[in-house]
mmCIF file with all atom_site columns, C-alpha atoms in Angstrom:
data_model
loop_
_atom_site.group_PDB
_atom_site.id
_atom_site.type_symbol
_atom_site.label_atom_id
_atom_site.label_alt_id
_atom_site.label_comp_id
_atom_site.label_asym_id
_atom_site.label_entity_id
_atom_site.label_seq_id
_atom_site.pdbx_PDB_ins_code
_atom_site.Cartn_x
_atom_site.Cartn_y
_atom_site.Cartn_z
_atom_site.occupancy
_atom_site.B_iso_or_equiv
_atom_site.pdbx_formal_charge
_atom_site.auth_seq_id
_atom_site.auth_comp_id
_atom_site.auth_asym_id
_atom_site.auth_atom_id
_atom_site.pdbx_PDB_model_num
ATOM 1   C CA . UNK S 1 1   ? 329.382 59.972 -2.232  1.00 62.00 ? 270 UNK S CA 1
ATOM 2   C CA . UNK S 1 2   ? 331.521 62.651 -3.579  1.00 67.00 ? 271 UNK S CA 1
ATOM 3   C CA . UNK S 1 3   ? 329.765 62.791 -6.982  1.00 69.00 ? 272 UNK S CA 1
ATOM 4   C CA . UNK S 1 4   ? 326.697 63.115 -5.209  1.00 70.00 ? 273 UNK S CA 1
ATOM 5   C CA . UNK S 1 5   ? 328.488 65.939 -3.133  1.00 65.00 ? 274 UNK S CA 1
ATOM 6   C CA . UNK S 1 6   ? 329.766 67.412 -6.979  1.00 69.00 ? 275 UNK S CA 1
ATOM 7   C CA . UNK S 1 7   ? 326.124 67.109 -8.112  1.00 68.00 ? 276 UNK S CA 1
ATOM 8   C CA . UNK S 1 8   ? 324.589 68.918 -5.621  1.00 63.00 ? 277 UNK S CA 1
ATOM 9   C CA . UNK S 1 9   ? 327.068 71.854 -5.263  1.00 68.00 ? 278 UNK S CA 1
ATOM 10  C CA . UNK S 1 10  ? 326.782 72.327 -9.109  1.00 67.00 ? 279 UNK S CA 1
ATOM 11  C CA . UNK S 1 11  ? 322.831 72.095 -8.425  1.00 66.00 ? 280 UNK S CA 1
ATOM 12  C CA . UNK S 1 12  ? 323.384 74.808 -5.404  1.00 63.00 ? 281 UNK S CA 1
ATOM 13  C CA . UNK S 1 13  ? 325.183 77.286 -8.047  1.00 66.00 ? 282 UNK S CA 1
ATOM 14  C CA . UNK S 1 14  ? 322.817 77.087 -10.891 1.00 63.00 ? 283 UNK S CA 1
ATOM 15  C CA . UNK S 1 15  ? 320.284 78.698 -7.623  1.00 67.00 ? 284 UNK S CA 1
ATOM 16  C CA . UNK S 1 16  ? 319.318 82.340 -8.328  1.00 71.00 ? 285 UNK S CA 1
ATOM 17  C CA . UNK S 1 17  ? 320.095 84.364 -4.874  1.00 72.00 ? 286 UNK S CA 1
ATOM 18  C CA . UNK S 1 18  ? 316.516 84.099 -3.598  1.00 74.00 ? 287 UNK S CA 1
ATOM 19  C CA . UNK S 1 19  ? 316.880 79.876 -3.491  1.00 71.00 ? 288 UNK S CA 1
ATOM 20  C CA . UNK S 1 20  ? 320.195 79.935 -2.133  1.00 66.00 ? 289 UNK S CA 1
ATOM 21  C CA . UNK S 1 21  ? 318.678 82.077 0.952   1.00 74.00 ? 290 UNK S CA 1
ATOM 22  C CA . UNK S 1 22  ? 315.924 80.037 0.867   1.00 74.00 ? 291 UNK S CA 1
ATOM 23  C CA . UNK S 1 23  ? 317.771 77.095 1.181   1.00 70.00 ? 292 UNK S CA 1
ATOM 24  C CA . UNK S 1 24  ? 320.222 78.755 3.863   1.00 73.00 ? 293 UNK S CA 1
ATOM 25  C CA . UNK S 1 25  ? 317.581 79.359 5.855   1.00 77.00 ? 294 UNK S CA 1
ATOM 26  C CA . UNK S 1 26  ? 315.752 76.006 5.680   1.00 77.00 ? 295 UNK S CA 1
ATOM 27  C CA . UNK S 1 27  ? 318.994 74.131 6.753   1.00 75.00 ? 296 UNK S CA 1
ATOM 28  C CA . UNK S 1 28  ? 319.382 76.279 9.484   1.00 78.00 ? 297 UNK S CA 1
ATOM 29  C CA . UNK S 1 29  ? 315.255 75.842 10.629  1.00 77.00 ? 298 UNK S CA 1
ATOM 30  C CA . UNK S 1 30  ? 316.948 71.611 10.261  1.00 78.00 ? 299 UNK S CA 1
ATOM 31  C CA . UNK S 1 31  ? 319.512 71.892 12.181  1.00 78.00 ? 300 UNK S CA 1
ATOM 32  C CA . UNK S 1 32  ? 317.511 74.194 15.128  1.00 73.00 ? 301 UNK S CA 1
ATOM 33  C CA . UNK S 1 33  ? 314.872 71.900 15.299  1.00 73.00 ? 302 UNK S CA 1
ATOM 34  C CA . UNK S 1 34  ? 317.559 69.207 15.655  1.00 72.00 ? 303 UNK S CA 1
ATOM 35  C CA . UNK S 1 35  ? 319.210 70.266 18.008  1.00 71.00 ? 304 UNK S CA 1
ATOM 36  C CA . UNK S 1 36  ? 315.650 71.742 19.950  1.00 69.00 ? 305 UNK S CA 1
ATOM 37  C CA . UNK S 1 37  ? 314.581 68.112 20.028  1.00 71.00 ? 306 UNK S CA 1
ATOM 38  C CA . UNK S 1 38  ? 318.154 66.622 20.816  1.00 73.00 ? 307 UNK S CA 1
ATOM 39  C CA . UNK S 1 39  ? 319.031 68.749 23.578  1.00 71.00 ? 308 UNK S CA 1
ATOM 40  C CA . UNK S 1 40  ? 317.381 72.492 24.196  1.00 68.00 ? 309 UNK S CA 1
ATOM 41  C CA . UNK S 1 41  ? 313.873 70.928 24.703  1.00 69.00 ? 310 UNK S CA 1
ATOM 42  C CA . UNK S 1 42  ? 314.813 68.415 27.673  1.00 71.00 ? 311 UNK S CA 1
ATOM 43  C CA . UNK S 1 43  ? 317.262 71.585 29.203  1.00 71.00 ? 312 UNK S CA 1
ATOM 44  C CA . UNK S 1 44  ? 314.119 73.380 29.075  1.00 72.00 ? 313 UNK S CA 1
ATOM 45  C CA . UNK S 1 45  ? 312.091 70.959 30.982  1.00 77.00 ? 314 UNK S CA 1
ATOM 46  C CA . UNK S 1 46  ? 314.229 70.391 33.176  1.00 78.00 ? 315 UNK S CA 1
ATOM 47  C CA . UNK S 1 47  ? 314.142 74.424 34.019  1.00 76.00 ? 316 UNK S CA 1
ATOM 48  C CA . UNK S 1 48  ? 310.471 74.596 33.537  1.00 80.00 ? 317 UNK S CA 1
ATOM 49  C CA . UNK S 1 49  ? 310.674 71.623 36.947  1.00 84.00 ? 318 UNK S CA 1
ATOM 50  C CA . UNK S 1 50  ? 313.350 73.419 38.884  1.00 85.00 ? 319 UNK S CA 1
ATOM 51  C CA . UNK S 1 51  ? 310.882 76.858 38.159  1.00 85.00 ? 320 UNK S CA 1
ATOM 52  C CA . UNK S 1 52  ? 308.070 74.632 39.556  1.00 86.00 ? 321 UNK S CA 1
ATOM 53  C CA . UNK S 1 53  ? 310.079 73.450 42.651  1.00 87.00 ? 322 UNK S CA 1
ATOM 54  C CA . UNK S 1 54  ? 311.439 76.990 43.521  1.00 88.00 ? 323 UNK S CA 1
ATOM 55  C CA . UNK S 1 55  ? 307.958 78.272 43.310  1.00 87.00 ? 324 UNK S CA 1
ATOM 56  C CA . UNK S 1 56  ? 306.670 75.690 45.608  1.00 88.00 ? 325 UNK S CA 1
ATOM 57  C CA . UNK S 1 57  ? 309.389 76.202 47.816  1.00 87.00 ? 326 UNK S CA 1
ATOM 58  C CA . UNK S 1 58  ? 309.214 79.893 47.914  1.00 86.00 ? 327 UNK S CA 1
ATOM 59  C CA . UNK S 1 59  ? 305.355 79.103 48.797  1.00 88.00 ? 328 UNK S CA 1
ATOM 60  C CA . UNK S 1 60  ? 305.954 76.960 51.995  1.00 89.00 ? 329 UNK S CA 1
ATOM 61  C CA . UNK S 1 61  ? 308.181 79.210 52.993  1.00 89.00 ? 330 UNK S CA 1
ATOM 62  C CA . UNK S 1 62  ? 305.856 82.205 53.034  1.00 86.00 ? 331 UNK S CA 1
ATOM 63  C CA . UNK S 1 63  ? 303.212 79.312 55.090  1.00 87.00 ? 332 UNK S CA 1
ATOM 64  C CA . UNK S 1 64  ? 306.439 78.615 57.674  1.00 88.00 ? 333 UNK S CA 1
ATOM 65  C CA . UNK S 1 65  ? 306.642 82.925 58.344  1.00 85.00 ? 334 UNK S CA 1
ATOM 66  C CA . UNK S 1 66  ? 303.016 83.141 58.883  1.00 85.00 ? 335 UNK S CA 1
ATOM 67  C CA . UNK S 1 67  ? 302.860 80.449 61.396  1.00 82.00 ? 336 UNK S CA 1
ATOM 68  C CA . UNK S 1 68  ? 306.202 81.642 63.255  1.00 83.00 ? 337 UNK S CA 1
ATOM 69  C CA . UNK S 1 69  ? 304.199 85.139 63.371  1.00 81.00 ? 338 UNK S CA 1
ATOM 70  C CA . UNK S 1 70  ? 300.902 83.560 64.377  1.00 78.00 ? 339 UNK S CA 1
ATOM 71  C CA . UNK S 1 71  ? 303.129 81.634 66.915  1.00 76.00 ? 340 UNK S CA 1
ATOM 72  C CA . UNK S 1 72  ? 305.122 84.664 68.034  1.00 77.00 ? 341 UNK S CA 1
ATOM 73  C CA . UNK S 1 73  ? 301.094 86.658 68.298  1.00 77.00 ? 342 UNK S CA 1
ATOM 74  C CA . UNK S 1 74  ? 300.222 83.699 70.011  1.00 75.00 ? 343 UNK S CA 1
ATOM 75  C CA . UNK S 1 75  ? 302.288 83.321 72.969  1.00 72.00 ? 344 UNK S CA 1
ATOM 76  C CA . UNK S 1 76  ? 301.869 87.087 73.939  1.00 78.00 ? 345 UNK S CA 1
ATOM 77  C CA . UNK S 1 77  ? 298.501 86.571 74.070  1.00 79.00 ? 346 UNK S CA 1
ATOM 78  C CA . UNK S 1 78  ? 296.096 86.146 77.233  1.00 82.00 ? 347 UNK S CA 1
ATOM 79  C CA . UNK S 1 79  ? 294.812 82.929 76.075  1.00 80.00 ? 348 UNK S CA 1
ATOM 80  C CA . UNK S 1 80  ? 298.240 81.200 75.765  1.00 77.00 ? 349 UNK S CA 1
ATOM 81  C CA . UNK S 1 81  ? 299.120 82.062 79.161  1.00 79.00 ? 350 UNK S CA 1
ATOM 82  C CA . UNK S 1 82  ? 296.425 80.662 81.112  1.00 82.00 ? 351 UNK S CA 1
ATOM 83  C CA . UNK S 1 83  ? 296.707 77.478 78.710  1.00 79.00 ? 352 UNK S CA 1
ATOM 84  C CA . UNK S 1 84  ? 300.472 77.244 79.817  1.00 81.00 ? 353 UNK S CA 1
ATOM 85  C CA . UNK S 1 85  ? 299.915 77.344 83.484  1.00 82.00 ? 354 UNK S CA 1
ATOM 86  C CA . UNK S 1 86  ? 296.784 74.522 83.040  1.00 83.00 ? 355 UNK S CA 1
ATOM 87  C CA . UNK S 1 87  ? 299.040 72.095 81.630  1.00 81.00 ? 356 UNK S CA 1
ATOM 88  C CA . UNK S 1 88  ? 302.170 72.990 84.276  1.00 83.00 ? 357 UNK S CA 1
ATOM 89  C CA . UNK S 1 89  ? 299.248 71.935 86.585  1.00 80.00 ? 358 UNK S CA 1
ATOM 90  C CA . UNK S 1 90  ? 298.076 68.946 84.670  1.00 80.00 ? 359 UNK S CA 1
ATOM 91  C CA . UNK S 1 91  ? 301.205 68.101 83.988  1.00 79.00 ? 360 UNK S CA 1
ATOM 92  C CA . UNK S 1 92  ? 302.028 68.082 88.183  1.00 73.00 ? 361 UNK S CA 1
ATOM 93  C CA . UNK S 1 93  ? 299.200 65.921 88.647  1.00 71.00 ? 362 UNK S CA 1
ATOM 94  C CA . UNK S 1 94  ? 300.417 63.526 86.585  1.00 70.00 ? 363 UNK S CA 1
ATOM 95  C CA . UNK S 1 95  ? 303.372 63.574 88.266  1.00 67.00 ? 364 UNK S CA 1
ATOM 96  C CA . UNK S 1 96  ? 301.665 62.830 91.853  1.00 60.00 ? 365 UNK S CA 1
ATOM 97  C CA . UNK S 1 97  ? 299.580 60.015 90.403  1.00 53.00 ? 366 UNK S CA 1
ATOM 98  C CA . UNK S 1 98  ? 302.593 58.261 88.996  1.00 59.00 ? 367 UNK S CA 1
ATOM 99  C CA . UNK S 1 99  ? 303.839 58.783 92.434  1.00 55.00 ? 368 UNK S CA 1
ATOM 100 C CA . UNK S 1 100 ? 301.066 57.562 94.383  1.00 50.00 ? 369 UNK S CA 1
ATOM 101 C CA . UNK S 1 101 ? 300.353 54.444 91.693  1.00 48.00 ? 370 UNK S CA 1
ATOM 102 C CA . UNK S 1 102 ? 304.043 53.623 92.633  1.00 52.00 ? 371 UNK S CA 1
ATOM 103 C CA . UNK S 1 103 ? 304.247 50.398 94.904  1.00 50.00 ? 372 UNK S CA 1
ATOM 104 C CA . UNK S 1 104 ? 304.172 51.065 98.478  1.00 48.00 ? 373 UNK S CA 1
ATOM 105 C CA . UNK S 1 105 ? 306.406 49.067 100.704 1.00 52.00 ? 374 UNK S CA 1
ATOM 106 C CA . UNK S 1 106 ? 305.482 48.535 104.268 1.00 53.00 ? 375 UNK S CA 1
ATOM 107 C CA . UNK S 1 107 ? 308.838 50.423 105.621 1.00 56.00 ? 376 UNK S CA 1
ATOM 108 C CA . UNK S 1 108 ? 308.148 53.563 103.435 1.00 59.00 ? 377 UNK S CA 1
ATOM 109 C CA . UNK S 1 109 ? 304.629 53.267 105.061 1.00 58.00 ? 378 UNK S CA 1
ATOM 110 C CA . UNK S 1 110 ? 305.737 53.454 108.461 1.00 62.00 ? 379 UNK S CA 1
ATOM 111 C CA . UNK S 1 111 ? 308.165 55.567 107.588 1.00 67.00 ? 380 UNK S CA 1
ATOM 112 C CA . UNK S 1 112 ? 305.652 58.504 106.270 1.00 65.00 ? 381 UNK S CA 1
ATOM 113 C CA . UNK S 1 113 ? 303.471 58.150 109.251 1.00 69.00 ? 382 UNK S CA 1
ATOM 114 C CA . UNK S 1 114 ? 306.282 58.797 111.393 1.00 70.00 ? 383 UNK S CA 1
ATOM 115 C CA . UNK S 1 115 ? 307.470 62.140 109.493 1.00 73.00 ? 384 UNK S CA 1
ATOM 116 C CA . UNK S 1 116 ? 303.487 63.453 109.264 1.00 71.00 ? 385 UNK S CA 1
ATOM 117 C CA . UNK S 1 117 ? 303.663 62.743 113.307 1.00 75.00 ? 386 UNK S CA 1
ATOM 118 C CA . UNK S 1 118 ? 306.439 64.684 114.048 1.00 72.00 ? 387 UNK S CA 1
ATOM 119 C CA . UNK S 1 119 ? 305.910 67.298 111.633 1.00 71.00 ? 388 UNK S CA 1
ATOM 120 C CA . UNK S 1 120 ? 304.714 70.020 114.329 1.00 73.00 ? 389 UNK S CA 1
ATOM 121 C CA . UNK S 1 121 ? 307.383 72.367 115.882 1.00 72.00 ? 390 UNK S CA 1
ATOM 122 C CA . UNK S 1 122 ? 305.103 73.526 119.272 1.00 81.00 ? 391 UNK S CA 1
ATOM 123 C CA . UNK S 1 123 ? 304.291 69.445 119.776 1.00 86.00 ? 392 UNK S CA 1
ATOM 124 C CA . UNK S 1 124 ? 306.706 67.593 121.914 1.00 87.00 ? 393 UNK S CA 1
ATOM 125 C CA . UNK S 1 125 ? 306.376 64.022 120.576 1.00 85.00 ? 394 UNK S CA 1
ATOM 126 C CA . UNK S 1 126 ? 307.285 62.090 123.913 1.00 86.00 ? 395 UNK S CA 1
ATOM 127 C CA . UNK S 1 127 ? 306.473 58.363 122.633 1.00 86.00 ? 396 UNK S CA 1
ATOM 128 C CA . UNK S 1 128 ? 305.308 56.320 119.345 1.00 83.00 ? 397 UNK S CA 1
ATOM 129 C CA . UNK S 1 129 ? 303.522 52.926 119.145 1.00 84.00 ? 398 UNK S CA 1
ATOM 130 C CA . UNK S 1 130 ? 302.319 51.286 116.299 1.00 78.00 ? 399 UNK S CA 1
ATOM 131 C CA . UNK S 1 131 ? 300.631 47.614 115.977 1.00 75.00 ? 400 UNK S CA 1
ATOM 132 C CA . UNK S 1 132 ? 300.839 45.196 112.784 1.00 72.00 ? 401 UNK S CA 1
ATOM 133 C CA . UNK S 1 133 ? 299.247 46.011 110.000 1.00 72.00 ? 402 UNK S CA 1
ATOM 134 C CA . UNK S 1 134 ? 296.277 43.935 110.067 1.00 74.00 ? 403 UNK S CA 1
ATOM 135 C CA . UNK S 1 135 ? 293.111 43.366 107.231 1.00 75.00 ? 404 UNK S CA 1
ATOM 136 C CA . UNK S 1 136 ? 290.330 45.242 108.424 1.00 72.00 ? 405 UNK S CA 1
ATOM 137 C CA . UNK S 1 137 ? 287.256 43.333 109.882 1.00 69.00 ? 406 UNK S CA 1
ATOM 138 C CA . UNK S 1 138 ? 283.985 46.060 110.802 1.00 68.00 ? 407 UNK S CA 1
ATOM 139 C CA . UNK S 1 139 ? 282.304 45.271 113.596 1.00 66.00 ? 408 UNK S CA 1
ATOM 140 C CA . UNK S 1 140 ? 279.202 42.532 113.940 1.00 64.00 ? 409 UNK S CA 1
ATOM 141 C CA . UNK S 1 141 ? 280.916 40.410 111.062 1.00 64.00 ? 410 UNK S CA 1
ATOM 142 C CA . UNK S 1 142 ? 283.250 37.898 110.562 1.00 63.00 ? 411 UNK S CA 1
ATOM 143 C CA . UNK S 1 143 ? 284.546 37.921 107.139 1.00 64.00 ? 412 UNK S CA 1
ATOM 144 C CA . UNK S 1 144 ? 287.242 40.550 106.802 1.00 58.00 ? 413 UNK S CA 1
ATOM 145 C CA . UNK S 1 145 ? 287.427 43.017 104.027 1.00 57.00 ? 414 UNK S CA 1
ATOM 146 C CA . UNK S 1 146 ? 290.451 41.737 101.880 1.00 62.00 ? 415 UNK S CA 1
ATOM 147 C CA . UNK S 1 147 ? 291.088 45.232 100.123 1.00 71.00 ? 416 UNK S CA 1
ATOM 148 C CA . UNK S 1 148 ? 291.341 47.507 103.044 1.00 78.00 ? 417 UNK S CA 1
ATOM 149 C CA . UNK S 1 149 ? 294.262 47.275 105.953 1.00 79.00 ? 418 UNK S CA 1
ATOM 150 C CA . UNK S 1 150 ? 294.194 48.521 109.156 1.00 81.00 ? 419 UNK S CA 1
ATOM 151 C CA . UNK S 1 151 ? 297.036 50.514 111.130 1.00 79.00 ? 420 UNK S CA 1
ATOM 152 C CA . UNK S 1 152 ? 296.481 50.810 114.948 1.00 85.00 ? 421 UNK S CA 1
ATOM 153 C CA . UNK S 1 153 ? 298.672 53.875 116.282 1.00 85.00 ? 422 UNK S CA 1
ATOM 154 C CA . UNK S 1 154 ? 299.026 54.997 119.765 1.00 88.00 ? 423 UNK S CA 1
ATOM 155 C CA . UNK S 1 155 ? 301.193 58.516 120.436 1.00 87.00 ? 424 UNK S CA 1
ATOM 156 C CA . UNK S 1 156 ? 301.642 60.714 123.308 1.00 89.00 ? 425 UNK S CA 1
ATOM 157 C CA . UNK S 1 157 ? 302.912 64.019 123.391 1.00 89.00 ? 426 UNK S CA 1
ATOM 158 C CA . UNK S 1 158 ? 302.803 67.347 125.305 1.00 90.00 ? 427 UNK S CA 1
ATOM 159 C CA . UNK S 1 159 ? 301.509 71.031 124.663 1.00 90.00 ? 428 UNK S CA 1
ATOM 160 C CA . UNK S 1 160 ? 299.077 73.496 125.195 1.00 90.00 ? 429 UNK S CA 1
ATOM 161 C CA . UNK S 1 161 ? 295.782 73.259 124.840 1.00 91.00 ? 430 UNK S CA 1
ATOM 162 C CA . UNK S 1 162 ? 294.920 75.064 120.908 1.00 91.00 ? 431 UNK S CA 1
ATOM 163 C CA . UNK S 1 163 ? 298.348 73.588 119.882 1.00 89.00 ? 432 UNK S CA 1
ATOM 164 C CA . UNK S 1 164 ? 297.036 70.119 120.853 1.00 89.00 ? 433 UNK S CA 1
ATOM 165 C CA . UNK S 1 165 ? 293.755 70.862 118.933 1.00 89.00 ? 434 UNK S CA 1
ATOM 166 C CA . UNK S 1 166 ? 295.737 72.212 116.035 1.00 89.00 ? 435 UNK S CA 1
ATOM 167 C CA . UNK S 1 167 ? 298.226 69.199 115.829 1.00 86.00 ? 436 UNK S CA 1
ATOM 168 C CA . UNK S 1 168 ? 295.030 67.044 115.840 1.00 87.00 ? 437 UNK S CA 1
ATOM 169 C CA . UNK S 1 169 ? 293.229 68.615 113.214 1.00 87.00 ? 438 UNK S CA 1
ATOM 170 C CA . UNK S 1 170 ? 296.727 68.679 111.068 1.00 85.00 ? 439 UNK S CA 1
ATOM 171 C CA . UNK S 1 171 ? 296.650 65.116 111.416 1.00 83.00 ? 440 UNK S CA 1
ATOM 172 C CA . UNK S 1 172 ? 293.293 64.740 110.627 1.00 83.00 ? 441 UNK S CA 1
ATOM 173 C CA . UNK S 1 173 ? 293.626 66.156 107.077 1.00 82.00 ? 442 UNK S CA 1
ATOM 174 C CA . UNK S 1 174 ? 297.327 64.843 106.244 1.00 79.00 ? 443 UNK S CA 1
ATOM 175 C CA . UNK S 1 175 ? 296.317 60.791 107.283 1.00 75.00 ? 444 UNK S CA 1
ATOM 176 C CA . UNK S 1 176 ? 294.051 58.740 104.965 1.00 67.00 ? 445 UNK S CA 1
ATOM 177 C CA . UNK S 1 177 ? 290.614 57.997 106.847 1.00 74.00 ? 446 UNK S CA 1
ATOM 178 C CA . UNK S 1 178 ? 291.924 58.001 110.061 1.00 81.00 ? 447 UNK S CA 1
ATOM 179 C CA . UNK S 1 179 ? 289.455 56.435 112.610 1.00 84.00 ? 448 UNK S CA 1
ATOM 180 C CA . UNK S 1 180 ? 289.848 57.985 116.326 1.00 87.00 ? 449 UNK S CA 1
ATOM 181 C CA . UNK S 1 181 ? 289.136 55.138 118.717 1.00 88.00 ? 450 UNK S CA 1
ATOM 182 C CA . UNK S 1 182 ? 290.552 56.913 122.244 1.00 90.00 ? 451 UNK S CA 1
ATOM 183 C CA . UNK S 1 183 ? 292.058 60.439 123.747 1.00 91.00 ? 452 UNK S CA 1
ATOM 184 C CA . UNK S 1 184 ? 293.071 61.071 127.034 1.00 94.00 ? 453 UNK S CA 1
ATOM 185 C CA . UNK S 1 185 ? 293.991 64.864 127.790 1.00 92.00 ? 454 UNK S CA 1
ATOM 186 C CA . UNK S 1 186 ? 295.775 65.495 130.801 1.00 91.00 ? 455 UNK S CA 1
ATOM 187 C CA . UNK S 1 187 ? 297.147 68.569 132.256 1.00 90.00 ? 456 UNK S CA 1
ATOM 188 C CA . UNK S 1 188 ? 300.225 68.843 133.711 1.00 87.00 ? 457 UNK S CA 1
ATOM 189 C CA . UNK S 1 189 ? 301.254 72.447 134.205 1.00 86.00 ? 458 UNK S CA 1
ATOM 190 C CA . UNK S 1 190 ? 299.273 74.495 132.675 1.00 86.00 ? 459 UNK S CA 1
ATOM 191 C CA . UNK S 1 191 ? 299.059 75.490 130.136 1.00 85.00 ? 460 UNK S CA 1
ATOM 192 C CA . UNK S 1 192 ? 300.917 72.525 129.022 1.00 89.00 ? 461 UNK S CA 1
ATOM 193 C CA . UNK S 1 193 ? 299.386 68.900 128.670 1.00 90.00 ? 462 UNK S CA 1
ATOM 194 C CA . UNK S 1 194 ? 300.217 65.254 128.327 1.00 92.00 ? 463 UNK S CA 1
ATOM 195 C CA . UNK S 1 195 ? 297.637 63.756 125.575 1.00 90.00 ? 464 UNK S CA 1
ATOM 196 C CA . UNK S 1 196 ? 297.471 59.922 124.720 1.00 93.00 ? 465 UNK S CA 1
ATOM 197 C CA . UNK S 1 197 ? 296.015 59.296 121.500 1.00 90.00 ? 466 UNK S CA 1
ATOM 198 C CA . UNK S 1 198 ? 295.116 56.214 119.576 1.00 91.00 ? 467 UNK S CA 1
ATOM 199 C CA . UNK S 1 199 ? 293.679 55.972 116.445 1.00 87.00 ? 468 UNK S CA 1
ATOM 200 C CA . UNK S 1 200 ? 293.543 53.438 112.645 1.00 84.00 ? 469 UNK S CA 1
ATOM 201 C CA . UNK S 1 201 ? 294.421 54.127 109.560 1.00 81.00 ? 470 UNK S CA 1
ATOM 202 C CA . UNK S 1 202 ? 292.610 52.710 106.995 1.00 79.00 ? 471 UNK S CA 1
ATOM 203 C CA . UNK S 1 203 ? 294.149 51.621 103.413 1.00 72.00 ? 472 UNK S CA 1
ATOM 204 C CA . UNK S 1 204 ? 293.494 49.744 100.476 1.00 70.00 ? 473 UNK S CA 1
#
């Protein structure tokens, strides 16, 4: 090894000054290119990918602005408005279905008749009768209708004579097909009256 080492300094000396440069500069192309492959060409790939990856993440975040300023436009706008007070409303409705698909026990029943009965401040409720709940049979048959109930009601109260026809009419639109089978309207000092009413309630 070290007469190979002798032999090739003595051939290095014998160079005129143009080979020795020459040669100079051909080990050093070696060893760049050595250590280009070995190690600066993977550091540079690795760069080139974290360029590519700060690039792309520059670029979603210029897509995230312009949505948060269409979204900001948006919700100023008209359009947005009217489509958040349609779903507050849809979203109501939903709420009163899920209450009224809700299972109904008899006692909650009875109970909401009595509140909608009493629910008039001129009326003076004076009494409250209500029969079973019975299946419904019409008239001139004999086979009952299995999916609809019937609740007989009789009431009596006192008032005058438009606060009577107002209660009624209240009544009217806040019970479920109600079915008026008798009234009796009696006066007792006017312009106050006793009324007897009965009436059904049909149900499914």
């Amino acid at each position: 090894m070290n007469k190979k080492l002798e032999q090739l300094k003595k051939w290095y000396a014998y160079r005129i000054t143009r080979e020795r440069i020459l040669l100079l500069l051909l080990g050093w192309a070696i060893i760049y290119a050595f250590f280009h492959l070995i190690f600066f060409r993977p550091l540079q790939k690795k760069a080139d990918t974290l360029r590519a990856d700060i690039k792309t993440a520059h670029e979603q975040i210029d897509k995230w602005d312009e949505q948060l300023n269409a979204l900001t436009k948006i919700s100023t706008t008209p359009l947005y408005k009217q489509w958040l007070s349609q779903n507050q409303l849809i979203q109501n409705m939903q709420g009163r279905y899920q209450t009224l698909i809700q299972p109904f026990s008899q006692n909650k029943w009875q109970e909401t008749i009595q509140t909608v009965l009493q629910t008039q401040a001129k009326i003076i409720i004076l009494e409250i009768k209500s029969a079973s709940t019975s299946i419904y049979t019409p008239a001139n048959t004999t086979e009952p209708k299995t999916s609809i109930f019937e609740q007989k009601l009789q009431i009596s109260f006192a008032g005058s004579f438009f606060d009577v026809v107002d209660y009624l009419e209240k009544l009217e639109h806040q019970l479920p097909d109600v079915h008026w089978i008798h009234l009796n309207y009696e006066v007792i000092k006017y312009p106050q009256a006793k009324v007897e009413v009965e009436f059904s309630i049909f149900y499914e």
